[in-house]
Every structure is written in C-alpha cells, then in structure tokens.
mmCIF file of C-alpha atoms in Angstrom:
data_model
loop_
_atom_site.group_PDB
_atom_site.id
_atom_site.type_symbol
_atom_site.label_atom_id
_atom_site.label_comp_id
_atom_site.label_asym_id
_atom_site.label_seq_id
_atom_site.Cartn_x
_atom_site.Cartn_y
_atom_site.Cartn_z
ATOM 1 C CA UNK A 289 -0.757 -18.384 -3.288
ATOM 2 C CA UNK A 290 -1.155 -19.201 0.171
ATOM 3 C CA UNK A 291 -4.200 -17.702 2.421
ATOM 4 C CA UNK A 292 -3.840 -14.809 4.830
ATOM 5 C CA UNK A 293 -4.598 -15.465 8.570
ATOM 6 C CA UNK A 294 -6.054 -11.698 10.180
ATOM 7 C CA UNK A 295 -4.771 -10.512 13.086
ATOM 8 C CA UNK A 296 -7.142 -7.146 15.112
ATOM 9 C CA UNK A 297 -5.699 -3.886 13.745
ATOM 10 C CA UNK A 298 -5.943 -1.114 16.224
ATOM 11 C CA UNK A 299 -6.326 2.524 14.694
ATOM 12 C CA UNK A 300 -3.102 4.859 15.062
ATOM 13 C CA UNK A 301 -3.278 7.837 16.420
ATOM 14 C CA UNK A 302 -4.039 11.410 14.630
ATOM 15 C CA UNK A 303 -0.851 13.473 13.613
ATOM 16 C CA UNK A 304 -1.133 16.618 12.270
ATOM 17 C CA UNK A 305 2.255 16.354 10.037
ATOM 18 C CA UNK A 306 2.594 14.350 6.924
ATOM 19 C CA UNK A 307 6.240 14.131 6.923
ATOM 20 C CA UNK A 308 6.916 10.174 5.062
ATOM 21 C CA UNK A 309 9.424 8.043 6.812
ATOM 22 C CA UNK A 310 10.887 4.528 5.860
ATOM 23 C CA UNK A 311 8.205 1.588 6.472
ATOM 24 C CA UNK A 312 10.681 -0.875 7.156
ATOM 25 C CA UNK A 313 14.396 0.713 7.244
ATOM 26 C CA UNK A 314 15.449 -2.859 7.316
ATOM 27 C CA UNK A 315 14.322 -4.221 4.556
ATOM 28 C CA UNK A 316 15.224 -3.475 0.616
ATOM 29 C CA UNK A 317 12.166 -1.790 -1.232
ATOM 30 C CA UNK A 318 9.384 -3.670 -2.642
ATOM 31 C CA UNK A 319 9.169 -3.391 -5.821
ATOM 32 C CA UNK A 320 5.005 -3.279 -7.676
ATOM 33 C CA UNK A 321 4.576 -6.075 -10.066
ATOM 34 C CA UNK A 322 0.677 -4.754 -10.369
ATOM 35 C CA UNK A 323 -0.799 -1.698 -9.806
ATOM 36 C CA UNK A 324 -4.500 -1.453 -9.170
ATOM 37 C CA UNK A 325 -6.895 -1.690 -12.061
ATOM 38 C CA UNK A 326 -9.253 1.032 -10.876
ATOM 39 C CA UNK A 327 -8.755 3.721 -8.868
ATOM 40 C CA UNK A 328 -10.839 4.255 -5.373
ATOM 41 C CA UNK A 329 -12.636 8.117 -6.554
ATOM 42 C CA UNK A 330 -13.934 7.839 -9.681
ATOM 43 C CA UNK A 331 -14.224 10.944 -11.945
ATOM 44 C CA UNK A 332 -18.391 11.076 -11.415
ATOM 45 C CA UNK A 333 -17.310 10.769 -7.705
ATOM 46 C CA UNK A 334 -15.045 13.343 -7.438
ATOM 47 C CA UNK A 335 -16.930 15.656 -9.992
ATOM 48 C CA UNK A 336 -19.994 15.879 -7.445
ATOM 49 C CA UNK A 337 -17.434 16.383 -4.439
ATOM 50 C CA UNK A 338 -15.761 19.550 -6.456
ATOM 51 C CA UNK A 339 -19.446 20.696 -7.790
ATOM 52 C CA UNK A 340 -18.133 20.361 -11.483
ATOM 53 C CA UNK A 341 -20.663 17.896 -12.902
ATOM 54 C CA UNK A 342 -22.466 20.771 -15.112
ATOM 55 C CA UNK A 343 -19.294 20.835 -17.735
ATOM 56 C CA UNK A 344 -16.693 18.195 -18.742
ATOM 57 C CA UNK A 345 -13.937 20.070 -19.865
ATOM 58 C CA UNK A 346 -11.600 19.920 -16.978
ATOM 59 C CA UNK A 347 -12.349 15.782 -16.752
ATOM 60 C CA UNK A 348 -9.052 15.241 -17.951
ATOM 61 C CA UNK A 349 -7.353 17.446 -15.370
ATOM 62 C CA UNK A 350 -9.710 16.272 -12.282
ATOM 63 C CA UNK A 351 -8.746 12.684 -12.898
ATOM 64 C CA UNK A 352 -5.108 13.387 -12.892
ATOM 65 C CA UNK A 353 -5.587 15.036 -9.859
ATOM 66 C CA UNK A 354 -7.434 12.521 -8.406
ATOM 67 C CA UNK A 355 -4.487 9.972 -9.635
ATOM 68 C CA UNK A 356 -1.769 12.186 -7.531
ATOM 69 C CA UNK A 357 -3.996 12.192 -4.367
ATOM 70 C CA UNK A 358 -4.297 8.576 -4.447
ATOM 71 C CA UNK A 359 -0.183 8.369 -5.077
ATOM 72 C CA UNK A 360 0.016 10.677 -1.895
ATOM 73 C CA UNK A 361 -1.637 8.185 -0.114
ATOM 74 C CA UNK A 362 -1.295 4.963 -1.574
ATOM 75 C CA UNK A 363 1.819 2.072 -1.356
ATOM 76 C CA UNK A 364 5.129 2.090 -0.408
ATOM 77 C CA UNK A 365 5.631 5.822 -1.261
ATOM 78 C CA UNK A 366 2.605 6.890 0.319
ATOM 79 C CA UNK A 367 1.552 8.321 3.751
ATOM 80 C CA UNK A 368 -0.485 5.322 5.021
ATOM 81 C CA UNK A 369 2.030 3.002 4.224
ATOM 82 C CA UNK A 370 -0.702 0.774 2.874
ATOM 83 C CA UNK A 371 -2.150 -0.284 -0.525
ATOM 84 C CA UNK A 372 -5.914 0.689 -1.086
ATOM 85 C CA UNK A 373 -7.194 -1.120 -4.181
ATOM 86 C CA UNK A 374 -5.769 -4.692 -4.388
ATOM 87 C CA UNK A 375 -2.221 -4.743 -6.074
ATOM 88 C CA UNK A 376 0.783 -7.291 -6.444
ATOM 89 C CA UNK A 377 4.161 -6.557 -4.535
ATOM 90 C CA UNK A 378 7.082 -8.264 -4.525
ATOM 91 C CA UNK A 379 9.145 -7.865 -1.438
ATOM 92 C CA UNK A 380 13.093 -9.690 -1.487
ATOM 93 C CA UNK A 381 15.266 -11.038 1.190
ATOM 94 C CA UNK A 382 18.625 -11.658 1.629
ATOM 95 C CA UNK A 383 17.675 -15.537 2.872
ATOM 96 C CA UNK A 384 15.837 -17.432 5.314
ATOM 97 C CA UNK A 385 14.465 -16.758 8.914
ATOM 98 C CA UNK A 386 11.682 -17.507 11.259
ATOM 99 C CA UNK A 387 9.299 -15.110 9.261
ATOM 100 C CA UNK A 388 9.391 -13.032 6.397
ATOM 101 C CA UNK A 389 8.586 -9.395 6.964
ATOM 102 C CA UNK A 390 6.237 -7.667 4.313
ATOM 103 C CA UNK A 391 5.753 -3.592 3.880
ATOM 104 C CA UNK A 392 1.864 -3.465 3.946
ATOM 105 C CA UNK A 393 -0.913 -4.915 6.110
ATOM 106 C CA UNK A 394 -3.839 -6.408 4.205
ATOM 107 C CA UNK A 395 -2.017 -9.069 2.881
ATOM 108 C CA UNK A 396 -5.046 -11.604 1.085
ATOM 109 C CA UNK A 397 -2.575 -13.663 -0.784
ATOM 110 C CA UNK A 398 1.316 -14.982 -1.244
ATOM 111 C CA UNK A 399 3.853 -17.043 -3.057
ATOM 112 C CA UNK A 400 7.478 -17.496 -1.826
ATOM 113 C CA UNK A 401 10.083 -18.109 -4.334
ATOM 114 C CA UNK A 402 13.481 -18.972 -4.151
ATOM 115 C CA UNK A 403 16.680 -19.415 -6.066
ATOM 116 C CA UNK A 404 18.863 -22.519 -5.021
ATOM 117 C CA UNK A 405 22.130 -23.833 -4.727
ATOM 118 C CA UNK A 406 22.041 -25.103 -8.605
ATOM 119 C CA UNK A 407 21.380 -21.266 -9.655
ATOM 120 C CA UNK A 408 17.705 -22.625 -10.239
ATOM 121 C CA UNK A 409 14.561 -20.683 -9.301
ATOM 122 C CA UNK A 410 12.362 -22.619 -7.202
ATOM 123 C CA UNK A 411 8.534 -22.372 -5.530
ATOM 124 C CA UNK A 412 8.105 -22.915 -1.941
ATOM 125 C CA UNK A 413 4.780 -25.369 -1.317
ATOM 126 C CA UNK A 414 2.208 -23.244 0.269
ATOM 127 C CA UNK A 415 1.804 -25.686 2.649
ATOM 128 C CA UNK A 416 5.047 -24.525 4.560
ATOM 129 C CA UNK A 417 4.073 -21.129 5.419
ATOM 130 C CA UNK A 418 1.190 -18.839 6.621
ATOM 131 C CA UNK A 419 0.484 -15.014 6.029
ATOM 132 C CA UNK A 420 -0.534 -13.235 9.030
ATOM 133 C CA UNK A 421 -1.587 -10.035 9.297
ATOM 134 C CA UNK A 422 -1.105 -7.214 11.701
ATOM 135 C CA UNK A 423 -1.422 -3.481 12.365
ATOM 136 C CA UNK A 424 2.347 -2.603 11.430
ATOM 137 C CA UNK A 425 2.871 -5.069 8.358
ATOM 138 C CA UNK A 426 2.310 -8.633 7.803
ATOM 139 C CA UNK A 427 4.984 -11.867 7.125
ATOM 140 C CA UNK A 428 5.051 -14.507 6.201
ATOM 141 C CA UNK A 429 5.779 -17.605 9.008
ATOM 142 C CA UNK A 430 7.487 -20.733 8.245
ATOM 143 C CA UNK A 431 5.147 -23.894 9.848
ATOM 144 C CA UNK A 432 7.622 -26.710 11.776
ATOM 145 C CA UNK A 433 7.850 -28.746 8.735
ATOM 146 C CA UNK A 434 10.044 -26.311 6.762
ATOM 147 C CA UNK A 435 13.707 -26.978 6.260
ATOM 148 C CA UNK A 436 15.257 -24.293 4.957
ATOM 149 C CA UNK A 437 16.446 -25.179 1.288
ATOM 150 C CA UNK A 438 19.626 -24.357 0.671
ATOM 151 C CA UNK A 439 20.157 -20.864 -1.179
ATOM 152 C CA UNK A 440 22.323 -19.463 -3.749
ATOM 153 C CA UNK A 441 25.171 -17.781 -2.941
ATOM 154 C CA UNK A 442 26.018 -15.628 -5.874
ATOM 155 C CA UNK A 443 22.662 -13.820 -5.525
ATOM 156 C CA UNK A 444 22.785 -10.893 -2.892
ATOM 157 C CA UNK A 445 18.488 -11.366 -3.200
ATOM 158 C CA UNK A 446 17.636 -14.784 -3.155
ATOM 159 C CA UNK A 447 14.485 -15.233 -1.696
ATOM 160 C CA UNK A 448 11.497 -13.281 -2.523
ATOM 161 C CA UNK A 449 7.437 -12.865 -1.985
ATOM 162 C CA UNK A 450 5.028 -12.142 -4.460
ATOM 163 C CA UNK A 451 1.757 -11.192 -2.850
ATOM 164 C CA UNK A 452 -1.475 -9.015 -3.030
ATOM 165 C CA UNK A 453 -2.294 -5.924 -0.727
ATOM 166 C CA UNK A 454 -5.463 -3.657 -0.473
ATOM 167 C CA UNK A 455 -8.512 -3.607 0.719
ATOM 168 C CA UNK A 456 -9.911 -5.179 -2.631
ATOM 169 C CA UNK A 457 -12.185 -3.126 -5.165
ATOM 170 C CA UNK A 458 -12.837 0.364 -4.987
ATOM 171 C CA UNK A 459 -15.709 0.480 -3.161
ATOM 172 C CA UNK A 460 -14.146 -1.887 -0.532
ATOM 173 C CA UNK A 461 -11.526 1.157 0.544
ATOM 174 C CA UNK A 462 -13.071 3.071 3.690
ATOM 175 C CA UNK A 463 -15.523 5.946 3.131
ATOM 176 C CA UNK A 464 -12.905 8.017 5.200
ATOM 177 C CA UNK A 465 -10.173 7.249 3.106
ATOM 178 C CA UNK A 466 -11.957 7.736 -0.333
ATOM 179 C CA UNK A 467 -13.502 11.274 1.218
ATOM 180 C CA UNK A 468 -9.355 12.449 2.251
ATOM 181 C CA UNK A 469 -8.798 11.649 -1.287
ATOM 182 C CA UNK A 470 -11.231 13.553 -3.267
ATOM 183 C CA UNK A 471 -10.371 16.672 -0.570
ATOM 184 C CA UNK A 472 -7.104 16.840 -1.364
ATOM 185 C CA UNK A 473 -8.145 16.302 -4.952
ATOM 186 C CA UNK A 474 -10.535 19.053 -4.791
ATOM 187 C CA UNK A 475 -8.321 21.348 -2.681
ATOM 188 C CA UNK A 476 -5.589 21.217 -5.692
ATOM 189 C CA UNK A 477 -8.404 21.638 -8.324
ATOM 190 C CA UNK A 478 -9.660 25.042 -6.638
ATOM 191 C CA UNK A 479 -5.907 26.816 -5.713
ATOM 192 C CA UNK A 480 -4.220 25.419 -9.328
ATOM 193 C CA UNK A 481 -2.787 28.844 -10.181
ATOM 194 C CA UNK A 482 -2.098 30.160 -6.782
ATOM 195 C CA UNK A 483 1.392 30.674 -5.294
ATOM 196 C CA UNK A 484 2.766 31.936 -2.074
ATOM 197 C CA UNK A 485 2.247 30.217 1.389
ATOM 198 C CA UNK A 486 -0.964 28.871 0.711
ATOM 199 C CA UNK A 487 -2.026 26.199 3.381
ATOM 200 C CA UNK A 488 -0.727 22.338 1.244
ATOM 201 C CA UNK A 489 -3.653 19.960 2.653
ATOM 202 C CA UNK A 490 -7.149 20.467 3.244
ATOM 203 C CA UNK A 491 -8.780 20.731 6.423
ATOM 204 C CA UNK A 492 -9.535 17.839 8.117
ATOM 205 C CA UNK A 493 -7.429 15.420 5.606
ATOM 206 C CA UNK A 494 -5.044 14.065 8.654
ATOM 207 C CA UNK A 495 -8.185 13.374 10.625
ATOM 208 C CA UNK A 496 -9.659 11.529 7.898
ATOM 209 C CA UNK A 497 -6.324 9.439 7.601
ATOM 210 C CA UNK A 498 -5.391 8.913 11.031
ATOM 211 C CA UNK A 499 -7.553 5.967 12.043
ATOM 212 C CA UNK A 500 -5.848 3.749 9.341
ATOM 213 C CA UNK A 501 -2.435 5.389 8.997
ATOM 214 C CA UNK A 502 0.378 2.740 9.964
ATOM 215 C CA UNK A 503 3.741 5.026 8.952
ATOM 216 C CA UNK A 504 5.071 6.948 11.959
ATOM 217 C CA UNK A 505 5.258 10.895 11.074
#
C-alpha cells in the first residue's frame, strides 16, 4: 500500500443538529473490508465515567452501549463522517480520472486495483499514485507517469481502493471524541426505561464533536 501525504485539517464548525447527510452523493458506498479490532472506550473506561465500577452485572449491557455510541459516530454511517480506530475500506469507481475520491480523511495507507480489458484483475504499482489527505476526504492522485490501463467494459465497478482510515489505536482517537462517546453511552445507560420526549443526546455531545466533524448537518 502506498503512503499517505497530510494535508492541514481545519476544525468545522459547531452545529447543534445531528441530522446525517450523504458524504459523497457522488460516489457509490464504500463498503468495510475491516472493522476495528478494539473499540476507543473501553468497559473500565466507561464504567468510571457512569460511576458503575462497584458491581459488574450490567458489563454486558454498558459495552453494548458503548458499541452503539461508537456506531453513532463512527464510518460511513456515522455523524463525523470519519473512522476512529484504524479500519480497511474499500471504495469503487466506475473508471479512471485525475484522482480518486475517498469517503474519510485519515487515510495512512492504499492499494488501487483494477480489472482489465482481458476480464483479469490487476494491481496498480504504488509508484503511480499518492494519497493525500484533506479536511473533507482524501484521494488518491495519479503521478505523470500513469497511463491509464485500459478497463473492462462488462463491469459497471471496475476500479477500486482498498485502504486504511482512523486515527490508529484507541488511545490515538482524541480525548474529546472518546469523552462524546462514553456521554452518550452513559446518557442511554441512565434513561434505559424512560419514554416520552426525553432530550436524545447529552449535553455538550455536539460541542465535543464539532471540532473534528467533516459531514455537513
């Protein structure tokens, strides 16, 4: 997989709605190849956030919770519209241009692949293209050298990236974003049972969010 190349992110501006919108309305969805192999909060984490480390029997429901307020957040169906723990994504395209547009920021690593006129799938050489990185996505851009292989035309989907988003390990996600989790974690933990038009988010969760939220509301 090739290297990523960092661009400066600004922070987006607070919102105080959470409606989800399309990432990329022109592009199909990417589809996970890897989810993350730990989750940001862990259960001791959130247990001392809720107060609940003197008993252990509602571990099992805590860490669910804590599962569904990272989902909230996390990938392509989540409010940031970014990963947070390093995962694999693969995004497809319907054939060559100047640059290939990915869904997330963060990109550390990618591999194009292609299928060709023979019906064959090939791999691009890394050597051909860069990843860079940038506040509303990243891409993938083709260096001079690159001549556009020829593509086959049975296949609606031809072309398509592997790569790896996040910020890394857990304890690589920002404190702000961990602490949003484990409130909205929290916040279902204490109202489970309650109905009516009880308030849906925490206080303070969009502020928490804001500075690295890249999906307009």
């Amino acid at each position: 997989m090739a290297p990523a190349h960092r661009s400066r992110r600004r922070p987006c501006s607070a919102t105080a709605t959470t409606t989800r919108r399309p990432i990329r309305p022109d592009m199909v969805p990417p589809v996970r190849i890897t989810g993350p192999a730990q989750s940001p909060v862990s259960l001791d984490q959130i247990k001392k956030h809720a107060r609940a480390v003197d008993f252990s029997d509602d571990d099992e429901h805590m860490e669910a919770l804590v599962n569904a307020a990272v989902a909230y957040c996390d990938g392509y169906a989540g409010i940031l519209g970014r990963c947070l723990v390093e995962q694999v994504w693969r995004q497809d395209h319907e054939m060559w241009k100047a640059s290939l547009s990915l869904p997330f920021p963060d990109v550390s690593a990618a591999m194009v692949k292609y299928f060709g006129a023979d019906g064959a799938e090939q791999t691009l050489d890394a050597g051909l293209y860069e990843i860079v990185n940038a506040e509303r996505g990243s891409k993938i851009v083709f260096k001079d050298a690159f001549s556009r292989p020829s593509l086959d035309s049975d296949r609606e989907l031809p072309v398509s990236v592997t790569f790896t988003a996040g910020y890394g390990a857990p304890e690589s996600v920002p404190w702000s974003l961990r602490v949003a989790i484990m409130q909205l974690a929290t916040h279902w933990y204490e109202q489970r049972g309650i109905t009516g038009d009880a308030e849906t988010l925490p206080f303070a969760f969009n502020a928490l969010i804001a500075p690295y939220r890249r999906v307009a509301p």
